[in-house]
JSON list of C-alpha atoms in Angstrom, two decimals:
[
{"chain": "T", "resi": 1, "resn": "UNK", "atom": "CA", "xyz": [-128.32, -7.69, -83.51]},
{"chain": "T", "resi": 2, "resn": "UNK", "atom": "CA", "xyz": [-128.01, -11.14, -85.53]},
{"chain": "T", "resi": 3, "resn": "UNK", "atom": "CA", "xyz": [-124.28, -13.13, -85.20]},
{"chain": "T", "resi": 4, "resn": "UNK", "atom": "CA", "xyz": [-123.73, -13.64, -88.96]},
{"chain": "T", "resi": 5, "resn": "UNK", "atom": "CA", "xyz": [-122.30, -16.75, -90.03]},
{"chain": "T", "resi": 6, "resn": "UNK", "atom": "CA", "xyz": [-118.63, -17.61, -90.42]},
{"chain": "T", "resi": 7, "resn": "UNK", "atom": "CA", "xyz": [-119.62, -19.20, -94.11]},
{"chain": "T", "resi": 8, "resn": "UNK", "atom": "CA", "xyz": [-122.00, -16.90, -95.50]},
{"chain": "T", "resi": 9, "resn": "UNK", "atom": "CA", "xyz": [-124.40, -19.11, -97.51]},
{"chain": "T", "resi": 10, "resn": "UNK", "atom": "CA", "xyz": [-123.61, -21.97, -95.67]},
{"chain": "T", "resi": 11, "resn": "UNK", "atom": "CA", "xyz": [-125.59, -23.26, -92.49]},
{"chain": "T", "resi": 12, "resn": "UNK", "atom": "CA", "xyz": [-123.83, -25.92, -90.26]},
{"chain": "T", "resi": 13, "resn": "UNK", "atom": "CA", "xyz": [-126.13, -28.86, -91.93]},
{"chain": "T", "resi": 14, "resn": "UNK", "atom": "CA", "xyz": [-124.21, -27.84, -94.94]},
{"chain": "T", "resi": 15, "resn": "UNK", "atom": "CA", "xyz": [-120.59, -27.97, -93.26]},
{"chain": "T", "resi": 16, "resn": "UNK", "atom": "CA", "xyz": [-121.49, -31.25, -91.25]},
{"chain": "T", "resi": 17, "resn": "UNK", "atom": "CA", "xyz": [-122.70, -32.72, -94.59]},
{"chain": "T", "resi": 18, "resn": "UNK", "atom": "CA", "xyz": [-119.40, -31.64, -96.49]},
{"chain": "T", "resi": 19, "resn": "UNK", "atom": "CA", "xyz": [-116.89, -33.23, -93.92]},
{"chain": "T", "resi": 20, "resn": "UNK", "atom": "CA", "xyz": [-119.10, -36.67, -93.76]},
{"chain": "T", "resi": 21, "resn": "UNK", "atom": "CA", "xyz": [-118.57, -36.96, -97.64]},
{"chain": "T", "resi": 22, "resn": "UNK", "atom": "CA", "xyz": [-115.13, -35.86, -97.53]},
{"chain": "T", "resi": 23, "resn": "UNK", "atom": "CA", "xyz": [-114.67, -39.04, -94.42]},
{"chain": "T", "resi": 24, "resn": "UNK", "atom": "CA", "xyz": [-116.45, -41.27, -96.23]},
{"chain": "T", "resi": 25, "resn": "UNK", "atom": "CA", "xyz": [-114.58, -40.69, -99.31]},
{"chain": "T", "resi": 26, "resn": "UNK", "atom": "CA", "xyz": [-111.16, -40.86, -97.47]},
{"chain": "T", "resi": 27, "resn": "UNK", "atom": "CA", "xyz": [-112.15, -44.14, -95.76]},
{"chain": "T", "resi": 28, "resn": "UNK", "atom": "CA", "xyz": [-112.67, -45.83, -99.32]},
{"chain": "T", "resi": 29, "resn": "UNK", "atom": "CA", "xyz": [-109.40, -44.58, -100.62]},
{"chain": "T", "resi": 30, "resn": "UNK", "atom": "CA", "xyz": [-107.60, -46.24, -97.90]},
{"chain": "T", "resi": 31, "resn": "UNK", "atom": "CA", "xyz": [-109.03, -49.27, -98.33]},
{"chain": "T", "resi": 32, "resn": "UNK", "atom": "CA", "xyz": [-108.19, -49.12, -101.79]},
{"chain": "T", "resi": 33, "resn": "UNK", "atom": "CA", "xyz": [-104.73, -48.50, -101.48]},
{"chain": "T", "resi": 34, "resn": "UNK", "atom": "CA", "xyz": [-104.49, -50.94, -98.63]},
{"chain": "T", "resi": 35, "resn": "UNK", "atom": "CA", "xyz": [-99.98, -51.05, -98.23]},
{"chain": "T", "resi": 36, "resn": "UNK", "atom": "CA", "xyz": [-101.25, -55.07, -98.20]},
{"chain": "T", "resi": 37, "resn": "UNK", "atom": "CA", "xyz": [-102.75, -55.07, -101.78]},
{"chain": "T", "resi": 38, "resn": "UNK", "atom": "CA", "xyz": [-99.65, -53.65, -102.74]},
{"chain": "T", "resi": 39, "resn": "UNK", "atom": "CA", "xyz": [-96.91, -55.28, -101.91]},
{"chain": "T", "resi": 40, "resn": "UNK", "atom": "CA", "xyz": [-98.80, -58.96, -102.40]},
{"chain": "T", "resi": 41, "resn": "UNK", "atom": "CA", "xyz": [-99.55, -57.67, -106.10]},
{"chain": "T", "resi": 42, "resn": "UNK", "atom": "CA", "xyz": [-95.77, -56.66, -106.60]},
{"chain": "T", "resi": 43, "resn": "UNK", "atom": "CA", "xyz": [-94.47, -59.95, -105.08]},
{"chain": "T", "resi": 44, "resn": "UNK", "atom": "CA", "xyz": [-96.65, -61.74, -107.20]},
{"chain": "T", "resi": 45, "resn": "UNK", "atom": "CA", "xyz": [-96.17, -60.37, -110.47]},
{"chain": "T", "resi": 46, "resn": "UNK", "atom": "CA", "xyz": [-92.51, -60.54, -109.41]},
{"chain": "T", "resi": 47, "resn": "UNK", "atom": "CA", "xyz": [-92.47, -64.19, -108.06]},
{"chain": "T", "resi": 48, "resn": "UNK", "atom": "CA", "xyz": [-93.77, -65.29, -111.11]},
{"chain": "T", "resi": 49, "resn": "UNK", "atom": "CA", "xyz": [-91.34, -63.71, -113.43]},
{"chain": "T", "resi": 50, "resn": "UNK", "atom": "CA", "xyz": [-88.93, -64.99, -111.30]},
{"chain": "T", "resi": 51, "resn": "UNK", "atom": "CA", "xyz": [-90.06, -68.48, -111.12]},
{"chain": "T", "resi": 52, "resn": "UNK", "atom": "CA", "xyz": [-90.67, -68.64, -114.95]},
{"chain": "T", "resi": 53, "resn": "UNK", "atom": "CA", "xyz": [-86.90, -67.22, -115.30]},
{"chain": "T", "resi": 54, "resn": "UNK", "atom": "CA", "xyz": [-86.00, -70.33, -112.76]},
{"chain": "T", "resi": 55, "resn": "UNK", "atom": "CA", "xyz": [-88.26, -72.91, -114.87]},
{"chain": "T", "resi": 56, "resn": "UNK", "atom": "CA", "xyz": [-86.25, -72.16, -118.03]},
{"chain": "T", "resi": 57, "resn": "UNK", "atom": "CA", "xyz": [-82.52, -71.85, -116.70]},
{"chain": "T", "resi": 58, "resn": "UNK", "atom": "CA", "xyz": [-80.01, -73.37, -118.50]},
{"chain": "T", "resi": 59, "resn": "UNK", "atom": "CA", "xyz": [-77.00, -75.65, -116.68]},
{"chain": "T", "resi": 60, "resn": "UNK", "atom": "CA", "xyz": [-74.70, -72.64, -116.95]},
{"chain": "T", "resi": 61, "resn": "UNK", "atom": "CA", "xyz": [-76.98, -70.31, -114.98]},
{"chain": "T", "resi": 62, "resn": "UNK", "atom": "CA", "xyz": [-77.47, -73.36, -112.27]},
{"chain": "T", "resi": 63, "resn": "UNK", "atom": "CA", "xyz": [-73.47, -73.82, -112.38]},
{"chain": "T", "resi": 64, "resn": "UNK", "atom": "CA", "xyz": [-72.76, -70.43, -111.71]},
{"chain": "T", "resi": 65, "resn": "UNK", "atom": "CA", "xyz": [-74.86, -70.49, -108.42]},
{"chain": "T", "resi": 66, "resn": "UNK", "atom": "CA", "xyz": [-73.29, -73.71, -107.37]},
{"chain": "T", "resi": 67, "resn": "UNK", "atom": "CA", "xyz": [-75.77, -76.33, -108.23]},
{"chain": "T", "resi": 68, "resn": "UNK", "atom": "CA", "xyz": [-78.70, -74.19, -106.54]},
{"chain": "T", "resi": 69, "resn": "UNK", "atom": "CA", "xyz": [-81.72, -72.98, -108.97]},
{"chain": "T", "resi": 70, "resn": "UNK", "atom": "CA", "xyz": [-81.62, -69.42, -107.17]},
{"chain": "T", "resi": 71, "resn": "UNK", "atom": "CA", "xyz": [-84.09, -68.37, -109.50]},
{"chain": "T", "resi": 72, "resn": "UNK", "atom": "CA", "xyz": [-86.46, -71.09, -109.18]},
{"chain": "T", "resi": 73, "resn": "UNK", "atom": "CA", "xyz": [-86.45, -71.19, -105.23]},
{"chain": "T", "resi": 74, "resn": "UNK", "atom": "CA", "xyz": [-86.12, -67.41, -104.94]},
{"chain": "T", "resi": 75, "resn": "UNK", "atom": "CA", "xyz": [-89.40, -67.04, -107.22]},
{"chain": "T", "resi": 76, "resn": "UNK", "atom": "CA", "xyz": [-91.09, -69.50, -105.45]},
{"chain": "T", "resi": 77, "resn": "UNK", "atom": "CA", "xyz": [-90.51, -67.33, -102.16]},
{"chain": "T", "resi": 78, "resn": "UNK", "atom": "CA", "xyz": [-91.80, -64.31, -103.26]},
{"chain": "T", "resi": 79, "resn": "UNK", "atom": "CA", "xyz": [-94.39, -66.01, -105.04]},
{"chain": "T", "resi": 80, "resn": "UNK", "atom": "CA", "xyz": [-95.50, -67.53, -101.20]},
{"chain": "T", "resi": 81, "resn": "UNK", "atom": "CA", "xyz": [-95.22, -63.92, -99.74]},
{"chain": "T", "resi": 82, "resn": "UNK", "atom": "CA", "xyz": [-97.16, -62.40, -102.03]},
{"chain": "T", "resi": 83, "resn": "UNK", "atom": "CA", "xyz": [-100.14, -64.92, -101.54]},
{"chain": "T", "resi": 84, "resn": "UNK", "atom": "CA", "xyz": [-99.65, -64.90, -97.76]},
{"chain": "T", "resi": 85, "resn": "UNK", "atom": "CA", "xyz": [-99.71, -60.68, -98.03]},
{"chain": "T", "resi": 86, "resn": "UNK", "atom": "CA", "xyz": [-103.26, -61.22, -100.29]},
{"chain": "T", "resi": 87, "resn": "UNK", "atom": "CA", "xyz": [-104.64, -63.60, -97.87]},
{"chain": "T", "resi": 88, "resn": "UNK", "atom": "CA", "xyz": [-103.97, -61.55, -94.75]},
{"chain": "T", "resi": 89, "resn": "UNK", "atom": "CA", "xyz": [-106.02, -58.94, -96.82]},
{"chain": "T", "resi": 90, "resn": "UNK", "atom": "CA", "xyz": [-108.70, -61.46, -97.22]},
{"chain": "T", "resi": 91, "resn": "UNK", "atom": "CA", "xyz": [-108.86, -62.60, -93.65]},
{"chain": "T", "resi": 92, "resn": "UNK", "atom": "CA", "xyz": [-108.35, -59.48, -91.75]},
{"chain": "T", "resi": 93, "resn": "UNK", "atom": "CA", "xyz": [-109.69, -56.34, -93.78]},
{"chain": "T", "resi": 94, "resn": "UNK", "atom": "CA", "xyz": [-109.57, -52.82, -92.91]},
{"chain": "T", "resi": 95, "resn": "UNK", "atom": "CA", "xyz": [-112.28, -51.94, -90.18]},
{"chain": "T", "resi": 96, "resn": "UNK", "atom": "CA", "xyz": [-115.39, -50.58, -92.14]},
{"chain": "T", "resi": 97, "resn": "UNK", "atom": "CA", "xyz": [-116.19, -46.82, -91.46]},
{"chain": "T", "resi": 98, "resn": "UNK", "atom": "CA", "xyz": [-118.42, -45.53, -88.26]},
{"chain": "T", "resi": 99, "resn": "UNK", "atom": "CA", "xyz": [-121.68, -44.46, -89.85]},
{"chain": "T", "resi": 100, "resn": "UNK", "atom": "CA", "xyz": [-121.99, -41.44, -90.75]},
{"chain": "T", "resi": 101, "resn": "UNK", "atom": "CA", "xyz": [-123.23, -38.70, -88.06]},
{"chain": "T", "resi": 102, "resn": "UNK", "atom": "CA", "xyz": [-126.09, -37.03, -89.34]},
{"chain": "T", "resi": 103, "resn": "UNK", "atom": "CA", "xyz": [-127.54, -33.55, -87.86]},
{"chain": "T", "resi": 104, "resn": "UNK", "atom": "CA", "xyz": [-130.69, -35.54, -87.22]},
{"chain": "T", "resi": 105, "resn": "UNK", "atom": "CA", "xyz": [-129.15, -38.15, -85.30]},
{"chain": "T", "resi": 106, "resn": "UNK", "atom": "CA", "xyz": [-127.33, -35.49, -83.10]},
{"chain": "T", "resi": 107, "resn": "UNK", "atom": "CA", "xyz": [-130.66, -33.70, -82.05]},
{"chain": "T", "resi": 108, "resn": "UNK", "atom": "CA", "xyz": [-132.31, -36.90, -81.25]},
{"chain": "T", "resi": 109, "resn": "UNK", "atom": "CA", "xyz": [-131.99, -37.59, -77.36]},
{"chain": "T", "resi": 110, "resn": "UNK", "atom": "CA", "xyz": [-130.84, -41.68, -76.54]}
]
């Protein structure tokens, strides 16, 4: 007597070929939404609000934080951690996925 299969109407190619799409697909999504990319874009965009804001205080605003341009300096950090957050992106991306395992490769012997 034939073992039927646990999927009827699918073989194991079929299976193997499902989860390597379903990897592959998962890999590029995480590389999209790298936490990186994220937080650099947000402290940019912030930083230079923040630093325009700064740019166009008036003496009252400066006078009310003692004599210090909070604004301006506090912009200009975030602006700096947001590049440095980009950069690290740049230099040191995610690891590229393994190739994909194919159910020719398997049967092959090394």
């Amino acid at each position: 007597m034939t073992e039927q299969p646990d999927h009827p109407g699918y073989s194991e190619k079929d299976v193997l070929r499902e989860v390597t799409e379903l990897q592959e697909k998962s890999t590029t999504a995480a590389r999209l939404f790298d936490i990186r990319r994220i937080i650099g874009g947000l402290f940019v965009i912030y930083g230079v609000i923040v630093t325009i804001t700064g740019l166009t205080d008036d003496d009252a605003a400066i006078d009310k934080a003692e004599g210090v341009n909070i604004n301006l300096w506090t912009g200009l950090g975030m602006l700096l951690l947001g590049l440095f957050f980009l950069a690290w992106l740049k230099l040191r991306p995610t690891a590229p996925p393994p190739p994909p395992i194919t159910p020719e490769a398997e049967d092959k012997p090394e």
